[in-house]
Short mmCIF file of C-alpha atoms and ligand atoms in Angstrom, two decimals:
data_model
loop_
_atom_site.label_atom_id
_atom_site.label_comp_id
_atom_site.label_asym_id
_atom_site.label_seq_id
_atom_site.Cartn_x
_atom_site.Cartn_y
_atom_site.Cartn_z
CA MET A 38 103.20 121.05 106.49
CA ALA A 39 102.83 124.78 106.89
CA GLU A 40 101.84 126.26 110.20
CA VAL A 41 98.64 128.25 110.49
CA LEU A 42 97.44 130.56 113.24
CA ILE A 43 93.74 131.38 113.29
CA LYS A 44 93.22 134.51 115.37
CA ASN A 45 90.12 136.10 116.88
CA GLY A 46 87.67 133.29 116.31
CA ILE A 47 84.92 132.06 118.59
CA LEU A 48 85.76 128.43 119.21
CA VAL A 49 82.61 126.33 119.30
CA THR A 50 82.72 122.72 120.46
CA ALA A 51 80.09 120.34 121.81
CA GLU A 52 81.08 121.50 125.32
CA GLY A 53 80.64 125.22 124.82
CA GLU A 54 82.13 128.28 123.17
CA ARG A 55 84.84 130.83 123.94
CA PRO A 56 86.94 133.37 122.08
CA ALA A 57 90.42 131.98 121.44
CA ASP A 58 93.20 131.60 118.89
CA ILE A 59 94.07 128.21 117.52
CA GLN A 60 97.33 127.07 116.00
CA LEU A 61 97.80 124.26 113.49
CA SER A 62 101.17 122.55 113.01
CA GLY A 63 102.13 119.36 111.20
CA GLY A 64 98.49 118.57 110.47
CA LEU A 65 97.49 118.72 114.14
CA ILE A 66 96.08 121.31 116.50
CA SER A 67 99.18 122.46 118.35
CA ALA A 68 97.92 125.24 120.63
CA ILE A 69 94.70 126.88 121.76
CA GLY A 70 94.56 130.01 123.85
CA PRO A 71 94.14 133.76 124.06
CA ASP A 72 96.59 135.97 122.18
CA LEU A 73 98.82 133.30 120.65
CA SER A 74 101.69 134.81 118.71
CA PRO A 75 102.44 133.35 115.30
CA PRO A 76 105.55 131.21 114.87
CA ALA A 77 107.93 132.44 112.16
CA GLY A 78 106.58 131.71 108.71
CA ALA A 79 103.12 130.75 109.90
CA GLU A 80 100.12 131.70 107.80
CA LEU A 81 97.90 134.08 109.72
CA LEU A 82 94.13 133.94 109.36
CA ASP A 83 92.05 136.57 111.11
CA ALA A 84 88.71 134.91 111.80
CA GLY A 85 87.32 138.28 112.89
CA GLY A 86 84.72 136.91 115.27
CA LEU A 87 83.55 134.09 112.99
CA LEU A 88 82.88 130.65 114.45
CA VAL A 89 85.74 128.15 114.49
CA MET A 90 84.54 124.59 114.88
CA PRO A 91 85.72 121.06 114.23
CA GLY A 92 85.32 120.00 110.59
CA ALA A 93 81.94 118.39 110.06
CA VAL A 94 81.47 114.64 109.71
CA ASP A 95 78.69 113.34 107.48
CA ALA A 96 78.14 109.79 108.69
CA HIS A 97 75.74 108.82 105.91
CA THR A 98 76.70 109.45 102.29
CA HIS A 99 76.44 107.63 98.98
CA LEU A 100 78.97 109.68 97.04
CA ASP A 101 79.45 106.75 94.71
CA LEU A 102 76.58 104.37 94.11
CA SER A 103 74.98 102.31 91.39
CA VAL A 104 71.56 100.73 91.78
CA GLY A 105 70.92 98.48 88.81
CA PRO A 106 71.71 100.58 85.72
CA ALA A 107 71.31 103.92 87.54
CA HIS A 108 74.47 105.68 88.73
CA VAL A 109 74.78 108.77 90.95
CA SER A 110 76.11 111.94 89.32
CA ASP A 111 78.91 112.83 91.76
CA GLY A 112 81.39 110.05 92.25
CA TRP A 113 84.21 110.55 94.78
CA LEU A 114 85.81 113.43 92.94
CA ALA A 115 82.92 115.88 92.75
CA GLY A 116 81.22 114.42 95.82
CA ALA A 117 84.15 115.08 98.12
CA VAL A 118 84.63 118.62 96.79
CA ALA A 119 80.93 119.35 97.36
CA ALA A 120 81.23 117.89 100.85
CA ALA A 121 84.21 120.15 101.58
CA PHE A 122 82.28 123.25 100.50
CA GLY A 123 79.58 122.04 102.86
CA GLY A 124 82.06 122.26 105.76
CA ASN A 125 82.84 118.54 105.92
CA THR A 126 86.32 117.18 106.44
CA SER A 127 85.16 113.55 106.69
CA VAL A 128 82.36 111.40 105.35
CA ILE A 129 81.45 107.84 106.16
CA GLU A 130 80.15 106.19 103.03
CA HIS A 131 77.51 103.48 102.92
CA PRO A 132 78.43 101.17 100.01
CA GLY A 133 75.72 99.61 97.87
CA PHE A 134 75.06 95.89 97.59
CA GLY A 135 77.65 93.57 96.02
CA PRO A 136 77.02 90.42 93.97
CA GLU A 137 74.85 87.77 95.61
CA GLY A 138 76.68 85.79 98.27
CA CYS A 139 79.81 87.97 98.20
CA PRO A 140 82.11 88.16 101.25
CA LEU A 141 81.79 91.19 103.54
CA ASP A 142 84.96 92.82 102.24
CA TYR A 143 83.87 92.73 98.59
CA GLN A 144 82.44 96.26 98.39
CA LEU A 145 84.93 97.61 100.93
CA ARG A 146 87.82 96.72 98.67
CA GLN A 147 86.04 98.10 95.64
CA TYR A 148 85.15 101.37 97.38
CA ARG A 149 88.65 101.76 98.78
CA ALA A 150 90.05 101.57 95.27
CA GLN A 151 87.52 104.08 93.89
CA ALA A 152 87.84 106.50 96.79
CA GLY A 153 91.55 107.01 96.16
CA GLU A 154 90.74 110.30 94.42
CA ALA A 155 88.74 111.73 97.33
CA ALA A 156 89.76 115.20 98.48
CA ILE A 157 88.54 114.72 102.07
CA ASP A 158 88.95 111.91 104.60
CA TYR A 159 86.54 109.01 104.41
CA GLY A 160 85.49 105.94 106.31
CA LEU A 161 83.41 103.07 105.01
CA HIS A 162 80.55 101.26 106.68
CA GLY A 163 80.31 97.57 105.90
CA VAL A 164 77.01 96.13 104.68
CA PHE A 165 75.24 92.88 105.44
CA GLN A 166 73.15 91.80 102.48
CA TYR A 167 72.50 88.31 103.84
CA TRP A 168 73.43 86.48 106.99
CA ASP A 169 75.35 83.25 107.13
CA PRO A 170 77.18 81.97 110.24
CA ARG A 171 80.32 81.76 108.12
CA LEU A 172 80.39 85.59 107.97
CA GLN A 173 81.13 85.66 111.68
CA ALA A 174 84.80 84.86 111.17
CA GLU A 175 85.16 87.80 108.77
CA LEU A 176 83.98 90.40 111.29
CA ALA A 177 86.82 90.70 113.82
CA PRO A 178 89.51 91.29 111.16
CA LEU A 179 87.34 93.88 109.40
CA VAL A 180 86.62 95.78 112.62
CA ALA A 181 90.35 95.66 113.41
CA ALA A 182 91.06 97.08 109.95
CA GLY A 183 88.89 100.12 110.70
CA TYR A 184 85.46 99.08 109.42
CA SER A 185 83.82 99.39 112.82
CA SER A 186 80.21 99.82 111.72
CA PHE A 187 77.98 97.89 109.37
CA LYS A 188 74.55 98.39 107.89
CA ALA A 189 71.59 96.08 107.69
CA TYR A 190 68.48 96.81 105.66
CA LEU A 191 65.11 95.57 106.85
CA THR A 192 63.63 96.11 103.40
CA TYR A 193 64.90 95.69 99.79
CA ASP A 194 66.25 92.47 98.26
CA GLY A 195 69.40 92.57 100.38
CA ARG A 196 67.46 92.72 103.64
CA LEU A 197 68.03 90.63 106.74
CA ASN A 198 65.15 88.76 108.35
CA ASP A 199 64.73 88.69 112.14
CA GLU A 200 66.91 85.61 112.62
CA GLY A 201 69.62 87.10 110.42
CA LEU A 202 69.55 90.50 112.08
CA LEU A 203 69.70 89.02 115.57
CA ALA A 204 72.68 86.84 114.68
CA ALA A 205 74.44 89.69 112.88
CA LEU A 206 73.85 92.08 115.81
CA LYS A 207 75.29 89.55 118.22
CA ALA A 208 78.34 88.75 116.09
CA LEU A 209 79.08 92.38 115.22
CA GLY A 210 78.61 93.56 118.81
CA ALA A 211 81.03 90.87 120.00
CA ALA A 212 83.57 91.97 117.37
CA GLY A 213 83.42 95.60 118.59
CA GLY A 214 81.22 96.97 115.81
CA LEU A 215 78.13 99.18 115.70
CA MET A 216 75.13 98.04 113.65
CA THR A 217 73.29 100.69 111.68
CA VAL A 218 69.83 99.82 110.43
CA HIS A 219 67.56 101.07 107.66
CA ALA A 220 64.29 100.56 109.50
CA GLU A 221 61.23 99.98 107.34
CA ASN A 222 59.14 96.82 107.61
CA HIS A 223 59.45 94.94 104.34
CA ALA A 224 56.12 93.09 104.43
CA ILE A 225 54.19 96.33 104.79
CA VAL A 226 56.20 98.29 102.22
CA SER A 227 56.19 95.56 99.57
CA HIS A 228 52.50 94.80 100.05
CA LEU A 229 51.43 98.42 99.73
CA ALA A 230 53.83 99.07 96.85
CA ALA A 231 52.39 96.10 94.95
CA GLU A 232 48.84 97.37 95.46
CA LEU A 233 49.61 101.00 94.60
CA GLY A 234 51.86 99.89 91.75
CA LEU A 235 48.77 98.38 90.11
CA SER A 236 46.22 101.03 91.02
CA ALA A 237 48.14 104.32 90.94
CA PRO A 238 51.75 104.09 89.70
CA GLY A 239 51.46 107.47 87.98
CA ARG A 240 50.64 109.32 91.20
CA ALA A 241 53.73 110.49 93.05
CA SER A 242 51.86 110.26 96.36
CA SER A 243 51.76 106.48 95.90
CA HIS A 244 55.43 106.55 96.94
CA PRO A 245 54.85 107.83 100.51
CA GLY A 246 51.57 105.88 100.50
CA SER A 247 53.57 102.67 100.25
CA ARG A 248 55.98 103.57 103.07
CA PRO A 249 53.80 104.62 106.02
CA ASP A 250 55.09 105.80 109.39
CA TYR A 251 53.94 102.61 111.09
CA ALA A 252 56.27 100.59 108.82
CA GLU A 253 59.17 102.61 110.25
CA ALA A 254 57.93 102.36 113.84
CA LEU A 255 57.44 98.60 113.62
CA ALA A 256 60.91 98.08 112.15
CA ILE A 257 62.53 100.22 114.86
CA GLU A 258 60.65 98.39 117.58
CA SER A 259 61.72 95.00 116.28
CA ALA A 260 65.35 96.04 115.67
CA VAL A 261 65.52 97.35 119.24
CA ALA A 262 64.07 94.10 120.63
CA LEU A 263 66.47 91.99 118.56
CA ALA A 264 69.42 94.08 119.76
CA ARG A 265 68.26 93.53 123.32
CA ALA A 266 68.06 89.78 122.80
CA ALA A 267 71.52 89.89 121.22
CA GLY A 268 72.94 90.90 124.62
CA ASP A 269 72.24 94.64 124.34
CA ALA A 270 74.16 94.98 121.09
CA PRO A 271 74.66 98.66 120.15
CA LEU A 272 72.26 99.87 117.47
CA TYR A 273 72.07 103.03 115.35
CA ILE A 274 68.95 103.88 113.35
CA VAL A 275 69.74 105.72 110.11
CA HIS A 276 67.48 108.42 108.67
CA LEU A 277 64.76 108.45 111.32
CA SER A 278 61.79 110.22 109.71
CA THR A 279 58.62 109.89 111.79
CA ALA A 280 57.06 110.79 115.13
CA ALA A 281 55.92 107.16 115.47
CA GLY A 282 59.48 105.90 114.99
CA LEU A 283 60.83 108.50 117.41
CA GLU A 284 58.44 107.22 120.11
CA LYS A 285 59.88 103.70 119.75
CA LEU A 286 63.40 105.11 119.96
CA ARG A 287 62.57 107.12 123.07
CA ALA A 288 60.99 104.12 124.78
CA ALA A 289 64.13 102.04 124.15
CA ARG A 290 66.47 104.78 125.36
CA ARG A 291 64.35 105.34 128.49
CA ALA A 292 64.69 101.62 129.19
CA GLY A 293 68.46 102.10 129.09
CA GLN A 294 69.11 100.38 125.81
CA ARG A 295 72.13 101.40 123.75
CA VAL A 296 70.36 102.82 120.72
CA TRP A 297 71.04 106.04 118.81
CA ALA A 298 69.39 107.65 115.82
CA GLU A 299 70.26 110.06 113.06
CA THR A 300 67.87 112.18 111.07
CA CYS A 301 68.49 114.22 107.92
CA PRO A 302 67.78 117.82 106.83
CA GLN A 303 65.14 116.67 104.34
CA TYR A 304 63.02 115.23 107.17
CA LEU A 305 63.46 118.45 109.15
CA LEU A 306 62.66 120.94 106.40
CA LEU A 307 60.49 119.35 103.68
CA THR A 308 57.05 117.74 103.84
CA ASP A 309 54.99 115.28 101.83
CA ASP A 310 52.87 117.92 100.10
CA LEU A 311 55.76 117.96 97.58
CA TYR A 312 54.41 114.64 96.24
CA ARG A 313 51.03 116.12 95.46
CA GLY A 314 51.94 118.60 92.68
CA ASP A 315 53.40 117.99 89.23
CA PHE A 316 54.52 114.35 88.79
CA GLU A 317 57.95 115.07 87.32
CA GLU A 318 58.70 117.77 89.86
CA ALA A 319 57.72 115.34 92.62
CA LEU A 320 60.29 112.78 91.44
CA LYS A 321 63.00 115.06 92.81
CA TYR A 322 61.81 114.08 96.29
CA VAL A 323 61.59 110.32 95.80
CA MET A 324 63.70 108.77 98.56
CA ALA A 325 63.25 106.13 101.22
CA PRO A 326 61.97 106.85 103.76
CA PRO A 327 59.82 109.46 102.01
CA LEU A 328 59.10 112.99 103.18
CA ARG A 329 56.57 113.06 105.99
CA ARG A 330 53.78 115.20 107.45
CA PRO A 331 54.32 118.53 109.25
CA GLU A 332 53.60 116.77 112.59
CA ASP A 333 56.54 114.47 111.98
CA VAL A 334 58.81 117.42 111.21
CA GLU A 335 57.84 119.08 114.49
CA ALA A 336 58.40 115.85 116.43
CA LEU A 337 61.88 115.38 114.93
CA TRP A 338 62.89 118.91 115.96
CA GLU A 339 61.75 118.13 119.47
CA GLY A 340 63.79 114.94 119.37
CA LEU A 341 66.88 116.86 118.27
CA LEU A 342 66.48 119.52 120.92
CA ASP A 343 65.76 117.11 123.79
CA GLY A 344 68.67 114.80 122.92
CA SER A 345 66.64 111.77 121.77
CA ILE A 346 68.16 112.05 118.28
CA SER A 347 71.96 112.00 118.31
CA THR A 348 73.18 113.02 114.84
CA VAL A 349 72.20 114.78 111.63
CA ALA A 350 73.57 113.21 108.43
CA THR A 351 72.45 113.62 104.81
CA ASP A 352 71.97 110.25 103.08
CA HIS A 353 73.41 112.20 100.12
CA CYS A 354 72.64 110.26 96.93
CA SER A 355 72.89 112.26 93.74
CA PHE A 356 70.75 110.53 91.14
CA SER A 357 70.02 113.32 88.68
CA TRP A 358 66.52 114.62 88.08
CA ARG A 359 66.99 113.73 84.42
CA GLU A 360 67.76 110.13 85.35
CA LYS A 361 64.86 110.01 87.79
CA LYS A 362 62.43 111.13 85.09
CA GLU A 363 63.85 108.81 82.43
CA ARG A 364 63.91 105.71 84.61
CA ALA A 365 60.48 106.37 86.12
CA GLY A 366 58.86 106.64 82.71
CA GLY A 367 55.62 107.71 84.38
CA ASN A 368 55.80 105.08 87.18
CA VAL A 369 56.92 106.46 90.54
CA PHE A 370 57.95 102.97 91.69
CA ARG A 371 60.63 102.83 88.97
CA CYS A 372 62.22 106.13 90.02
CA PRO A 373 65.68 105.73 91.62
CA GLY A 374 65.43 106.93 95.23
CA GLY A 375 67.72 109.45 96.87
CA ILE A 376 68.47 113.16 97.05
CA PRO A 377 71.65 115.24 97.12
CA GLY A 378 72.48 117.18 100.29
CA VAL A 379 76.13 116.87 101.34
CA GLU A 380 76.77 120.55 100.62
CA THR A 381 73.74 122.08 102.33
CA ARG A 382 73.49 120.19 105.66
CA LEU A 383 75.18 122.81 107.84
CA PRO A 384 73.48 125.95 106.47
CA LEU A 385 70.08 124.23 106.65
CA LEU A 386 70.54 123.05 110.23
CA TYR A 387 72.06 126.34 111.35
CA SER A 388 69.36 128.52 109.78
CA GLU A 389 66.43 126.46 110.93
CA GLY A 390 67.84 124.95 114.13
CA VAL A 391 70.08 127.61 115.64
CA LEU A 392 68.51 130.78 114.26
CA ARG A 393 64.82 129.80 114.27
CA ARG A 394 64.35 127.09 116.87
CA GLY A 395 66.74 127.98 119.64
CA MET A 396 69.29 125.19 119.22
CA SER A 397 72.59 126.13 120.87
CA ARG A 398 75.65 126.40 118.68
CA SER A 399 77.30 123.72 120.80
CA ARG A 400 74.45 121.34 120.12
CA PHE A 401 74.80 122.15 116.42
CA VAL A 402 78.48 121.15 116.51
CA GLU A 403 77.62 118.03 118.50
CA LEU A 404 75.04 116.94 115.91
CA VAL A 405 77.10 117.57 112.77
CA SER A 406 80.59 116.68 114.00
CA SER A 407 81.31 115.49 117.53
CA ALA A 408 78.60 112.86 117.96
CA PRO A 409 79.16 111.15 114.59
CA ALA A 410 82.94 111.21 115.20
CA ARG A 411 82.51 109.62 118.64
CA LEU A 412 79.86 107.02 117.72
CA PHE A 413 81.72 105.89 114.62
CA GLY A 414 85.20 105.85 116.13
CA LEU A 415 86.90 108.72 114.28
CA LYS A 416 89.82 109.09 116.63
CA ASN A 417 91.12 112.66 117.12
CA LYS A 418 88.42 114.18 114.96
CA GLY A 419 85.18 115.97 115.81
CA ASP A 420 86.61 118.19 118.56
CA LEU A 421 89.02 121.09 119.05
CA LYS A 422 91.78 119.80 121.32
CA VAL A 423 95.53 120.06 121.25
CA GLY A 424 96.83 116.91 119.56
CA HIS A 425 93.68 116.37 117.52
CA GLU A 426 93.82 116.43 113.74
CA ALA A 427 93.57 119.97 112.44
CA ASP A 428 90.21 119.52 110.74
CA ILE A 429 88.84 123.02 111.15
CA LEU A 430 85.81 124.82 109.82
CA VAL A 431 85.59 128.59 109.91
CA PHE A 432 81.87 129.24 109.73
CA ASP A 433 80.31 132.61 108.97
CA PRO A 434 77.08 132.81 110.98
CA ASN A 435 75.96 135.95 109.17
CA MET A 436 76.59 135.05 105.54
CA LYS A 437 73.30 134.89 103.66
CA LYS A 438 72.95 132.93 100.45
CA ARG A 439 70.07 131.63 98.42
CA VAL A 440 70.48 127.95 97.52
CA ARG A 441 70.65 127.36 93.77
CA ALA A 442 71.59 124.07 92.16
CA ALA A 443 73.76 125.99 89.69
CA GLY A 444 75.68 127.65 92.52
CA LEU A 445 76.57 124.40 94.32
CA HIS A 446 79.49 122.10 93.63
CA GLN A 447 77.45 118.89 93.69
CA ALA A 448 77.59 117.46 90.15
CA VAL A 449 73.84 117.06 89.97
CA ASP A 450 71.15 118.95 88.10
CA TYR A 451 68.94 119.92 91.05
CA THR A 452 68.80 120.50 94.78
CA PRO A 453 65.68 119.72 96.83
CA PHE A 454 66.35 122.99 98.68
CA GLU A 455 66.27 125.29 95.63
CA ASN A 456 65.57 128.90 96.60
CA PHE A 457 65.95 128.34 100.35
CA GLU A 458 67.32 131.57 101.78
CA LEU A 459 69.90 130.46 104.36
CA ARG A 460 72.04 132.30 106.85
CA GLY A 461 75.24 130.72 108.15
CA TRP A 462 77.67 129.18 105.65
CA PRO A 463 81.09 127.52 105.74
CA LYS A 464 83.82 129.94 104.77
CA THR A 465 87.23 128.29 105.19
CA VAL A 466 87.97 124.61 105.67
CA PHE A 467 91.20 122.97 106.80
CA LEU A 468 91.77 119.24 106.51
CA ARG A 469 94.69 118.04 108.67
CA GLY A 470 96.09 121.55 108.61
CA ARG A 471 95.81 122.08 104.89
CA LYS A 472 93.39 124.72 103.60
CA ILE A 473 91.03 122.95 101.21
CA VAL A 474 88.28 125.57 100.89
CA ASP A 475 88.99 129.29 100.83
CA GLY A 476 85.73 131.15 100.32
CA GLU A 477 84.58 130.33 96.81
CA ARG A 478 87.84 128.60 95.90
CA PHE A 479 88.68 124.93 96.25
CA THR A 480 92.32 124.72 97.30
CA GLY A 481 92.53 121.03 98.17
CA GLU A 482 93.53 118.27 95.85
CA PRO A 483 92.09 114.97 94.66
CA GLY A 484 93.71 112.13 96.54
CA PHE A 485 94.57 114.22 99.63
CA GLY A 486 91.69 112.49 101.44
CA ARG A 487 92.74 109.52 103.53
CA PHE A 488 90.95 106.36 104.49
CA ILE A 489 90.03 106.56 108.17
CA ALA A 490 90.67 103.30 110.01
CA ARG A 491 87.98 103.79 112.63
CA GLN A 492 88.21 102.64 116.24
CA PRO A 493 86.02 99.82 117.53
CA PHE A 494 82.72 100.90 119.06
CA SER A 495 83.30 102.16 122.57
CA ARG A 496 81.20 101.27 125.59
CA GLN A 497 81.58 104.89 126.71
CA ASN A 498 79.00 106.02 124.19
ZN1 ZN B 609 71.40 105.78 102.65
#
């Protein structure tokens, strides 16, 4: 593979920043230092004072997902290209549910086959959709094969009950895996959804009305307690969305428990007033958990800045607006949930976090790349070190662009961030030393993405 020398950049890692050159050879970072001279034949890139950071890792995507008859717009081909333009060199995909009673590797095998066309590297989380003691024997080989995290839902038909979650936490922890949890209490959500489904299905605000903050807080509190009973099994809360949930997380972390949380740009930048206007417009924002109140947004920013929240991922799920409207047919509870976001995570977090709220650039890199790489066992990714994979993002902190669905590469007919004026955009992206994004041009290739066999969960986290 060709050699590349990136000159005059400001290297930003989770530890700090410094001006330096960085050299890429054979797909790896081969040298870092001041005034490196280019080897013969190397491609020279003058970063001209732009930021050079490790390629971003989105630890929560649904690039390819069907729920019943509804299918996302992207698929691996468009989804991975959109992710690359968003500065990502890796995603970790959460597969959907498989057939009832299927073995744990059912979806993993299916997703591996489909992801063969991906243009960036990808890992896969496993998913528990029921618990049975017989599953225990499947875990160690799967973790050894690189599936070192799994997901459990506390709501939906494929949810685990308390007994199931405790047993799964214990078995997965023992096998060296990290459990990720969608934390909403099912009894509360299903009860309120049934009531509002009868009384006000045509009001978009019935959607957040059926998924209150206390349903999230209760689910986090119980997941944390079950993890504790399971011998302090490591636990990761996906898409944390409320101040009430954050308080439960903080209490557990203060008590020394091994629990981490991610939040998503939508919970940091959008609020639930979007459910109160036009019904069809509001369907764009139907997702679970729903958008929250301004107080929750403020609390989540505090949680990011004080270190309580460890990562920012997207939960990218590109059901089209057209499909949302058609399937809802006037009933918000029939609308497929999810929003696209894999391409806009970095500019949103940079503009709002770094430029408006005083987040350091190192913390930014930690949240979008280093922490997800470390927690999910992406060896030699998420940092700029000699010997690491040459996953490099050259980020222009001054580039201003207005977000338009038509100007993005996501294969979906809307973006929830339409018209956001953002400053700070990815400019050039290298995946294992190969340039895959060059300004407005995609220079990678379908199938260049590799499956990432992730390391077991490390106690060092
Ligand atoms: Zn998700």
